[in-house]
Amino acid sequence: MSRFFSSRYEQLTPYTPGEQPQDMAYTKLNTNESPFPPSEKALAYAAEHTKPLNLYSDPACRILTAKLAEVYGVTENMVLVTNGSDEALNFAFMSFCDEEHPALFPDITYGFYPVYADLNHVPYEEIPLTEDFSIDLEEYKKRKGTVFLANPNAPTGRALPAEAIEALVAADPDRVVVVDEAYVDFGAESCVPLVKKYDNVLVIQTYSKSRSLAGARLGYAVGCPELIADMNTIKFSTNPYNINSYSMAIGMGSLLDDAYNKANCRVIADNRTYTVGKLKELGFEVVDSKANFVFAKHPAISGQEIYEKLKANGVLVRHFTKERIKEYNRITIGTKEQMDVLFETFRKIWG
Ligand code: PMP
């Protein structure tokens, strides 16, 4: 830390992203990217439609906002496109949390939530998942504050039915519920339809997983016009040109070929079933997942050892050191061939 670093941030512990090694060709099953390339049609569309890069990108992100609004059957002022869904999450913490509206989220969830809370000097409470890693929404109903729910949750993969989230939204019209649907396309129910019925629910999605565009950094929030206007106030006070012209174009191209993305999601769901079966044969306990990853532990081998030895043998998975989940690893679902490399490597090491 330099002696110039603002005292406002000296206590901040930044988020640690999953490893992105550049040194060796790993079988990379650690950051929930898609193993499939972006749609060919989307790439071709972007090559043709990217606005000249000597000009600023459209600060209203008009073309993509309009298309997303059409896809979800909402008006344009109900959509905000962001630089990855991480940016939408940060905007939501900035917009809808303060001393009177602390953030509420599970003890085991996306590791960025407490970082965004700290960054924005927002108080927060982590509400423990139940023994089997389920979210008990009754615990949230008892408390005041802005709720952040990843659905499916990460790193567990467990999903809540949209109906249960609707009951939380309806129970207190004076609280905002933010639903982070980064992994929804792999088998969970979306809460986007709720935004037409309630003005206190915000749904955040991403192009990073189901649309094979993690490197393009595209996400979006869908909510009532007032919530989106608040987030625009934050956006235009931080980075009006948050979406670059290439990403805007490929985001549009990707929506025009969503059949490709949907087909890939079906393959991943099948590979997930295959993976769960194989992991169980190898003795793993696996949490029920609706996402493009599974959360698994082995009764005889520690989580840390599994992570380290797989890595030494060229397979990267994600290990978390938090006490409650340190025996687990989160394994991204890749192609069937990638999953077979994982199983062969596991057998090679542990017999
Ligand atoms: N939400 C959850 C639950 C995630 O796991 C991730 C990926 N790290 C994100 C949001 C952010 O993804 P992105 O910024 O790539 O859209």
mmCIF file of N, CA and C in Angstrom, residues 236-340:
data_model
loop_
_atom_site.group_PDB
_atom_site.id
_atom_site.type_symbol
_atom_site.label_atom_id
_atom_site.label_comp_id
_atom_site.label_asym_id
_atom_site.label_seq_id
_atom_site.Cartn_x
_atom_site.Cartn_y
_atom_site.Cartn_z
ATOM 1 N N PHE A 236 -23.787 6.723 -15.087
ATOM 2 C CA PHE A 236 -23.353 7.981 -15.711
ATOM 3 C C PHE A 236 -22.507 8.836 -14.760
ATOM 4 N N SER A 237 -22.380 8.380 -13.516
ATOM 5 C CA SER A 237 -21.489 9.080 -12.576
ATOM 6 C C SER A 237 -20.157 8.359 -12.445
ATOM 7 N N THR A 238 -20.040 7.209 -13.110
ATOM 8 C CA THR A 238 -18.770 6.472 -13.017
ATOM 9 C C THR A 238 -18.160 6.240 -14.396
ATOM 10 N N ASN A 239 -18.910 5.607 -15.296
ATOM 11 C CA ASN A 239 -18.337 5.262 -16.600
ATOM 12 C C ASN A 239 -19.434 5.205 -17.673
ATOM 13 N N PRO A 240 -19.751 6.353 -18.285
ATOM 14 C CA PRO A 240 -20.855 6.381 -19.268
ATOM 15 C C PRO A 240 -20.633 5.427 -20.438
ATOM 16 N N TYR A 241 -19.369 5.241 -20.826
ATOM 17 C CA TYR A 241 -19.071 4.361 -21.977
ATOM 18 C C TYR A 241 -18.659 2.985 -21.468
ATOM 19 N N ASN A 242 -19.507 2.403 -20.632
ATOM 20 C CA ASN A 242 -19.085 1.158 -19.970
ATOM 21 C C ASN A 242 -19.044 -0.036 -20.917
ATOM 22 N N ILE A 243 -19.742 0.053 -22.064
ATOM 23 C CA ILE A 243 -19.739 -1.070 -23.013
ATOM 24 C C ILE A 243 -18.970 -0.648 -24.267
ATOM 25 N N ASN A 244 -17.960 -1.413 -24.617
ATOM 26 C CA ASN A 244 -17.201 -1.040 -25.821
ATOM 27 C C ASN A 244 -17.955 -1.459 -27.082
ATOM 28 N N SER A 245 -17.583 -0.863 -28.192
ATOM 29 C CA SER A 245 -18.368 -1.037 -29.421
ATOM 30 C C SER A 245 -18.352 -2.483 -29.929
ATOM 31 N N TYR A 246 -17.229 -3.165 -29.729
ATOM 32 C CA TYR A 246 -17.177 -4.561 -30.185
ATOM 33 C C TYR A 246 -18.135 -5.430 -29.365
ATOM 34 N N SER A 247 -18.085 -5.274 -28.061
ATOM 35 C CA SER A 247 -18.949 -6.092 -27.201
ATOM 36 C C SER A 247 -20.429 -5.813 -27.467
ATOM 37 N N MET A 248 -20.730 -4.547 -27.738
ATOM 38 C CA MET A 248 -22.119 -4.187 -28.059
ATOM 39 C C MET A 248 -22.587 -4.966 -29.292
ATOM 40 N N ALA A 249 -21.713 -5.014 -30.289
ATOM 41 C CA ALA A 249 -22.093 -5.697 -31.534
ATOM 42 C C ALA A 249 -22.175 -7.202 -31.339
ATOM 43 N N ILE A 250 -21.219 -7.775 -30.649
ATOM 44 C CA ILE A 250 -21.268 -9.240 -30.515
ATOM 45 C C ILE A 250 -22.400 -9.660 -29.569
ATOM 46 N N GLY A 251 -22.725 -8.779 -28.637
ATOM 47 C CA GLY A 251 -23.864 -9.061 -27.761
ATOM 48 C C GLY A 251 -25.151 -9.155 -28.563
ATOM 49 N N MET A 252 -25.275 -8.287 -29.533
ATOM 50 C CA MET A 252 -26.437 -8.290 -30.429
ATOM 51 C C MET A 252 -26.410 -9.548 -31.298
ATOM 52 N N GLY A 253 -25.244 -9.826 -31.910
ATOM 53 C CA GLY A 253 -25.106 -11.009 -32.767
ATOM 54 C C GLY A 253 -25.439 -12.288 -32.015
ATOM 55 N N SER A 254 -25.036 -12.339 -30.772
ATOM 56 C CA SER A 254 -25.278 -13.536 -29.967
ATOM 57 C C SER A 254 -26.786 -13.751 -29.731
ATOM 58 N N LEU A 255 -27.502 -12.662 -29.531
ATOM 59 C CA LEU A 255 -28.963 -12.791 -29.336
ATOM 60 C C LEU A 255 -29.653 -13.232 -30.618
ATOM 61 N N LEU A 256 -29.071 -12.841 -31.753
ATOM 62 C CA LEU A 256 -29.678 -13.231 -33.036
ATOM 63 C C LEU A 256 -29.461 -14.715 -33.321
ATOM 64 N N ASP A 257 -28.523 -15.331 -32.613
ATOM 65 C CA ASP A 257 -28.273 -16.771 -32.793
ATOM 66 C C ASP A 257 -28.395 -17.489 -31.447
ATOM 67 N N ASP A 258 -29.457 -17.184 -30.717
ATOM 68 C CA ASP A 258 -29.575 -17.745 -29.371
ATOM 69 C C ASP A 258 -29.838 -19.253 -29.400
ATOM 70 N N ALA A 259 -30.293 -19.764 -30.551
ATOM 71 C CA ALA A 259 -30.515 -21.213 -30.661
ATOM 72 C C ALA A 259 -29.196 -21.947 -30.414
ATOM 73 N N TYR A 260 -28.100 -21.365 -30.916
ATOM 74 C CA TYR A 260 -26.771 -21.955 -30.705
ATOM 75 C C TYR A 260 -26.454 -22.012 -29.207
ATOM 76 N N ASN A 261 -26.692 -20.889 -28.517
ATOM 77 C CA ASN A 261 -26.396 -20.848 -27.079
ATOM 78 C C ASN A 261 -27.261 -21.855 -26.315
ATOM 79 N N LYS A 262 -28.530 -21.924 -26.717
ATOM 80 C CA LYS A 262 -29.453 -22.827 -26.005
ATOM 81 C C LYS A 262 -29.037 -24.286 -26.210
ATOM 82 N N ALA A 263 -28.599 -24.600 -27.435
ATOM 83 C CA ALA A 263 -28.158 -25.980 -27.715
ATOM 84 C C ALA A 263 -26.934 -26.314 -26.850
ATOM 85 N N ASN A 264 -26.013 -25.351 -26.714
ATOM 86 C CA ASN A 264 -24.830 -25.587 -25.870
ATOM 87 C C ASN A 264 -25.231 -25.819 -24.415
ATOM 88 N N CYS A 265 -26.223 -25.073 -23.957
ATOM 89 C CA CYS A 265 -26.679 -25.249 -22.561
ATOM 90 C C CYS A 265 -27.232 -26.660 -22.343
ATOM 91 N N ARG A 266 -27.914 -27.181 -23.370
ATOM 92 C CA ARG A 266 -28.447 -28.551 -23.243
ATOM 93 C C ARG A 266 -27.305 -29.563 -23.163
ATOM 94 N N VAL A 267 -26.252 -29.338 -23.959
ATOM 95 C CA VAL A 267 -25.089 -30.238 -23.913
ATOM 96 C C VAL A 267 -24.456 -30.187 -22.513
ATOM 97 N N ILE A 268 -24.313 -28.979 -21.990
ATOM 98 C CA ILE A 268 -23.705 -28.836 -20.654
ATOM 99 C C ILE A 268 -24.569 -29.541 -19.599
ATOM 100 N N ALA A 269 -25.895 -29.413 -19.721
ATOM 101 C CA ALA A 269 -26.776 -30.081 -18.743
ATOM 102 C C ALA A 269 -26.600 -31.601 -18.839
ATOM 103 N N ASP A 270 -26.486 -32.135 -20.067
ATOM 104 C CA ASP A 270 -26.245 -33.582 -20.227
ATOM 105 C C ASP A 270 -24.887 -33.965 -19.644
ATOM 106 N N ASN A 271 -23.875 -33.142 -19.924
ATOM 107 C CA ASN A 271 -22.536 -33.445 -19.400
ATOM 108 C C ASN A 271 -22.503 -33.355 -17.874
ATOM 109 N N ARG A 272 -23.373 -32.515 -17.336
ATOM 110 C CA ARG A 272 -23.459 -32.417 -15.865
ATOM 111 C C ARG A 272 -23.979 -33.738 -15.287
ATOM 112 N N THR A 273 -25.026 -34.280 -15.926
ATOM 113 C CA THR A 273 -25.568 -35.563 -15.465
ATOM 114 C C THR A 273 -24.480 -36.639 -15.544
ATOM 115 N N TYR A 274 -23.761 -36.648 -16.663
ATOM 116 C CA TYR A 274 -22.663 -37.608 -16.871
ATOM 117 C C TYR A 274 -21.601 -37.447 -15.775
ATOM 118 N N THR A 275 -21.227 -36.185 -15.509
ATOM 119 C CA THR A 275 -20.183 -35.884 -14.522
ATOM 120 C C THR A 275 -20.595 -36.321 -13.118
ATOM 121 N N VAL A 276 -21.837 -36.017 -12.763
ATOM 122 C CA VAL A 276 -22.312 -36.378 -11.422
ATOM 123 C C VAL A 276 -22.236 -37.899 -11.250
ATOM 124 N N GLY A 277 -22.661 -38.651 -12.273
ATOM 125 C CA GLY A 277 -22.619 -40.113 -12.219
ATOM 126 C C GLY A 277 -21.192 -40.610 -12.015
ATOM 127 N N LYS A 278 -20.275 -40.077 -12.794
ATOM 128 C CA LYS A 278 -18.868 -40.506 -12.714
ATOM 129 C C LYS A 278 -18.251 -40.131 -11.359
ATOM 130 N N LEU A 279 -18.536 -38.894 -10.892
ATOM 131 C CA LEU A 279 -17.974 -38.466 -9.606
ATOM 132 C C LEU A 279 -18.472 -39.377 -8.480
ATOM 133 N N LYS A 280 -19.749 -39.758 -8.555
ATOM 134 C CA LYS A 280 -20.295 -40.644 -7.515
ATOM 135 C C LYS A 280 -19.610 -42.013 -7.578
ATOM 136 N N GLU A 281 -19.353 -42.498 -8.804
ATOM 137 C CA GLU A 281 -18.612 -43.781 -8.942
ATOM 138 C C GLU A 281 -17.247 -43.692 -8.272
ATOM 139 N N LEU A 282 -16.639 -42.503 -8.322
ATOM 140 C CA LEU A 282 -15.308 -42.314 -7.722
ATOM 141 C C LEU A 282 -15.394 -42.046 -6.217
ATOM 142 N N GLY A 283 -16.606 -42.059 -5.684
ATOM 143 C CA GLY A 283 -16.778 -41.915 -4.233
ATOM 144 C C GLY A 283 -17.113 -40.514 -3.764
ATOM 145 N N PHE A 284 -17.283 -39.558 -4.684
ATOM 146 C CA PHE A 284 -17.576 -38.173 -4.291
ATOM 147 C C PHE A 284 -19.021 -38.021 -3.799
ATOM 148 N N GLU A 285 -19.199 -37.070 -2.902
ATOM 149 C CA GLU A 285 -20.553 -36.592 -2.575
ATOM 150 C C GLU A 285 -20.746 -35.317 -3.378
ATOM 151 N N VAL A 286 -21.872 -35.221 -4.101
ATOM 152 C CA VAL A 286 -22.068 -34.102 -5.016
ATOM 153 C C VAL A 286 -23.360 -33.364 -4.660
ATOM 154 N N VAL A 287 -23.275 -32.055 -4.549
ATOM 155 C CA VAL A 287 -24.466 -31.241 -4.251
ATOM 156 C C VAL A 287 -25.306 -31.136 -5.538
ATOM 157 N N ASP A 288 -26.623 -31.209 -5.373
ATOM 158 C CA ASP A 288 -27.529 -31.145 -6.523
ATOM 159 C C ASP A 288 -27.368 -29.795 -7.244
ATOM 160 N N SER A 289 -26.989 -29.823 -8.525
ATOM 161 C CA SER A 289 -26.672 -28.570 -9.228
ATOM 162 C C SER A 289 -27.574 -28.320 -10.422
ATOM 163 N N LYS A 290 -27.961 -27.047 -10.560
ATOM 164 C CA LYS A 290 -28.690 -26.607 -11.754
ATOM 165 C C LYS A 290 -27.806 -25.664 -12.573
ATOM 166 N N ALA A 291 -26.513 -25.628 -12.257
ATOM 167 C CA ALA A 291 -25.601 -24.678 -12.901
ATOM 168 C C ALA A 291 -24.619 -25.416 -13.827
ATOM 169 N N ASN A 292 -23.666 -24.687 -14.380
ATOM 170 C CA ASN A 292 -22.665 -25.328 -15.245
ATOM 171 C C ASN A 292 -21.426 -25.711 -14.438
ATOM 172 N N PHE A 293 -21.666 -26.096 -13.188
ATOM 173 C CA PHE A 293 -20.584 -26.594 -12.334
ATOM 174 C C PHE A 293 -21.213 -27.493 -11.284
ATOM 175 N N VAL A 294 -20.370 -28.303 -10.661
ATOM 176 C CA VAL A 294 -20.849 -29.091 -9.513
ATOM 177 C C VAL A 294 -19.906 -28.859 -8.345
ATOM 178 N N PHE A 295 -20.449 -29.037 -7.146
ATOM 179 C CA PHE A 295 -19.704 -28.807 -5.913
ATOM 180 C C PHE A 295 -19.589 -30.171 -5.241
ATOM 181 N N ALA A 296 -18.343 -30.634 -5.079
ATOM 182 C CA ALA A 296 -18.192 -32.028 -4.662
ATOM 183 C C ALA A 296 -17.081 -32.196 -3.638
ATOM 184 N N LYS A 297 -17.276 -33.184 -2.746
ATOM 185 C CA LYS A 297 -16.199 -33.513 -1.791
ATOM 186 C C LYS A 297 -16.025 -35.016 -1.733
ATOM 187 N N HIS A 298 -14.824 -35.415 -1.371
ATOM 188 C CA HIS A 298 -14.518 -36.838 -1.272
ATOM 189 C C HIS A 298 -14.317 -37.183 0.198
ATOM 190 N N PRO A 299 -14.932 -38.281 0.678
ATOM 191 C CA PRO A 299 -14.800 -38.571 2.118
ATOM 192 C C PRO A 299 -13.380 -38.928 2.538
ATOM 193 N N ALA A 300 -12.552 -39.383 1.589
ATOM 194 C CA ALA A 300 -11.225 -39.884 1.976
ATOM 195 C C ALA A 300 -10.068 -38.946 1.622
ATOM 196 N N ILE A 301 -10.333 -37.930 0.791
ATOM 197 C CA ILE A 301 -9.225 -37.062 0.344
ATOM 198 C C ILE A 301 -9.627 -35.611 0.607
ATOM 199 N N SER A 302 -8.721 -34.828 1.142
ATOM 200 C CA SER A 302 -9.100 -33.450 1.497
ATOM 201 C C SER A 302 -9.312 -32.605 0.233
ATOM 202 N N GLY A 303 -10.118 -31.574 0.387
ATOM 203 C CA GLY A 303 -10.411 -30.679 -0.734
ATOM 204 C C GLY A 303 -9.144 -30.033 -1.265
ATOM 205 N N GLN A 304 -8.276 -29.638 -0.341
ATOM 206 C CA GLN A 304 -7.017 -28.984 -0.720
ATOM 207 C C GLN A 304 -6.126 -29.935 -1.533
ATOM 208 N N GLU A 305 -6.049 -31.197 -1.077
ATOM 209 C CA GLU A 305 -5.203 -32.177 -1.777
ATOM 210 C C GLU A 305 -5.747 -32.445 -3.193
ATOM 211 N N ILE A 306 -7.048 -32.572 -3.290
ATOM 212 C CA ILE A 306 -7.640 -32.826 -4.614
ATOM 213 C C ILE A 306 -7.286 -31.669 -5.553
ATOM 214 N N TYR A 307 -7.494 -30.447 -5.064
ATOM 215 C CA TYR A 307 -7.197 -29.268 -5.878
ATOM 216 C C TYR A 307 -5.723 -29.259 -6.302
ATOM 217 N N GLU A 308 -4.827 -29.436 -5.325
ATOM 218 C CA GLU A 308 -3.384 -29.307 -5.614
ATOM 219 C C GLU A 308 -2.879 -30.389 -6.557
ATOM 220 N N LYS A 309 -3.295 -31.643 -6.301
ATOM 221 C CA LYS A 309 -2.765 -32.734 -7.140
ATOM 222 C C LYS A 309 -3.359 -32.695 -8.542
ATOM 223 N N LEU A 310 -4.623 -32.331 -8.629
ATOM 224 C CA LEU A 310 -5.193 -32.191 -9.984
ATOM 225 C C LEU A 310 -4.448 -31.099 -10.737
ATOM 226 N N LYS A 311 -4.173 -30.000 -10.061
ATOM 227 C CA LYS A 311 -3.463 -28.887 -10.711
ATOM 228 C C LYS A 311 -2.067 -29.321 -11.168
ATOM 229 N N ALA A 312 -1.379 -30.033 -10.300
ATOM 230 C CA ALA A 312 -0.026 -30.504 -10.651
ATOM 231 C C ALA A 312 -0.075 -31.421 -11.873
ATOM 232 N N ASN A 313 -1.244 -32.039 -12.088
ATOM 233 C CA ASN A 313 -1.401 -32.935 -13.237
ATOM 234 C C ASN A 313 -2.189 -32.298 -14.377
ATOM 235 N N GLY A 314 -2.303 -30.972 -14.350
ATOM 236 C CA GLY A 314 -2.850 -30.256 -15.504
ATOM 237 C C GLY A 314 -4.350 -30.023 -15.511
ATOM 238 N N VAL A 315 -5.028 -30.310 -14.384
ATOM 239 C CA VAL A 315 -6.479 -30.068 -14.342
ATOM 240 C C VAL A 315 -6.767 -29.024 -13.262
ATOM 241 N N LEU A 316 -7.378 -27.919 -13.674
ATOM 242 C CA LEU A 316 -7.682 -26.843 -12.722
ATOM 243 C C LEU A 316 -9.134 -26.888 -12.303
ATOM 244 N N VAL A 317 -9.357 -26.972 -10.985
ATOM 245 C CA VAL A 317 -10.709 -26.813 -10.444
ATOM 246 C C VAL A 317 -10.637 -25.677 -9.414
ATOM 247 N N ARG A 318 -11.778 -25.309 -8.832
ATOM 248 C CA ARG A 318 -11.743 -24.171 -7.888
ATOM 249 C C ARG A 318 -11.911 -24.661 -6.456
ATOM 250 N N HIS A 319 -10.969 -24.262 -5.629
ATOM 251 C CA HIS A 319 -11.028 -24.626 -4.213
ATOM 252 C C HIS A 319 -11.179 -23.364 -3.378
ATOM 253 N N PHE A 320 -12.023 -23.420 -2.376
ATOM 254 C CA PHE A 320 -12.224 -22.264 -1.491
ATOM 255 C C PHE A 320 -11.738 -22.648 -0.093
ATOM 256 N N THR A 321 -11.110 -21.697 0.586
ATOM 257 C CA THR A 321 -10.522 -22.049 1.886
ATOM 258 C C THR A 321 -11.473 -21.788 3.058
ATOM 259 N N LYS A 322 -12.615 -21.180 2.792
ATOM 260 C CA LYS A 322 -13.575 -20.889 3.870
ATOM 261 C C LYS A 322 -13.883 -22.190 4.633
ATOM 262 N N GLU A 323 -13.850 -22.110 5.956
ATOM 263 C CA GLU A 323 -13.950 -23.297 6.805
ATOM 264 C C GLU A 323 -15.090 -24.254 6.396
ATOM 265 N N ARG A 324 -16.270 -23.679 6.200
ATOM 266 C CA ARG A 324 -17.434 -24.540 5.987
ATOM 267 C C ARG A 324 -17.372 -25.342 4.683
ATOM 268 N N ILE A 325 -16.609 -24.875 3.738
ATOM 269 C CA ILE A 325 -16.609 -25.540 2.420
ATOM 270 C C ILE A 325 -15.212 -25.982 1.987
ATOM 271 N N LYS A 326 -14.290 -26.042 2.940
ATOM 272 C CA LYS A 326 -12.902 -26.306 2.518
ATOM 273 C C LYS A 326 -12.664 -27.733 2.034
ATOM 274 N N GLU A 327 -13.581 -28.634 2.328
ATOM 275 C CA GLU A 327 -13.412 -30.003 1.810
ATOM 276 C C GLU A 327 -13.978 -30.160 0.393
ATOM 277 N N TYR A 328 -14.567 -29.112 -0.116
ATOM 278 C CA TYR A 328 -15.208 -29.188 -1.448
ATOM 279 C C TYR A 328 -14.331 -28.581 -2.535
ATOM 280 N N ASN A 329 -14.606 -29.003 -3.761
ATOM 281 C CA ASN A 329 -14.087 -28.301 -4.935
ATOM 282 C C ASN A 329 -15.258 -28.005 -5.854
ATOM 283 N N ARG A 330 -15.171 -26.891 -6.530
ATOM 284 C CA ARG A 330 -16.179 -26.559 -7.542
ATOM 285 C C ARG A 330 -15.587 -26.899 -8.910
ATOM 286 N N ILE A 331 -16.310 -27.733 -9.630
ATOM 287 C CA ILE A 331 -15.801 -28.243 -10.905
ATOM 288 C C ILE A 331 -16.710 -27.751 -12.029
ATOM 289 N N THR A 332 -16.152 -26.977 -12.922
ATOM 290 C CA THR A 332 -16.936 -26.489 -14.070
ATOM 291 C C THR A 332 -17.243 -27.656 -15.004
ATOM 292 N N ILE A 333 -18.447 -27.651 -15.552
ATOM 293 C CA ILE A 333 -18.796 -28.683 -16.542
ATOM 294 C C ILE A 333 -18.300 -28.222 -17.914
ATOM 295 N N GLY A 334 -17.414 -29.007 -18.479
ATOM 296 C CA GLY A 334 -16.886 -28.701 -19.808
ATOM 297 C C GLY A 334 -17.434 -29.660 -20.835
ATOM 298 N N THR A 335 -16.649 -29.923 -21.863
ATOM 299 C CA THR A 335 -17.049 -30.938 -22.847
ATOM 300 C C THR A 335 -16.899 -32.317 -22.195
ATOM 301 N N LYS A 336 -17.491 -33.327 -22.823
ATOM 302 C CA LYS A 336 -17.385 -34.681 -22.292
ATOM 303 C C LYS A 336 -15.904 -35.097 -22.269
ATOM 304 N N GLU A 337 -15.170 -34.680 -23.285
ATOM 305 C CA GLU A 337 -13.741 -35.034 -23.355
ATOM 306 C C GLU A 337 -12.984 -34.410 -22.179
ATOM 307 N N GLN A 338 -13.284 -33.148 -21.869
ATOM 308 C CA GLN A 338 -12.608 -32.505 -20.729
ATOM 309 C C GLN A 338 -12.949 -33.232 -19.418
ATOM 310 N N MET A 339 -14.214 -33.638 -19.295
ATOM 311 C CA MET A 339 -14.607 -34.315 -18.058
ATOM 312 C C MET A 339 -13.903 -35.665 -17.956
ATOM 313 N N ASP A 340 -13.734 -36.341 -19.094
ATOM 314 C CA ASP A 340 -13.008 -37.617 -19.077
ATOM 315 C C ASP A 340 -11.553 -37.421 -18.665
#
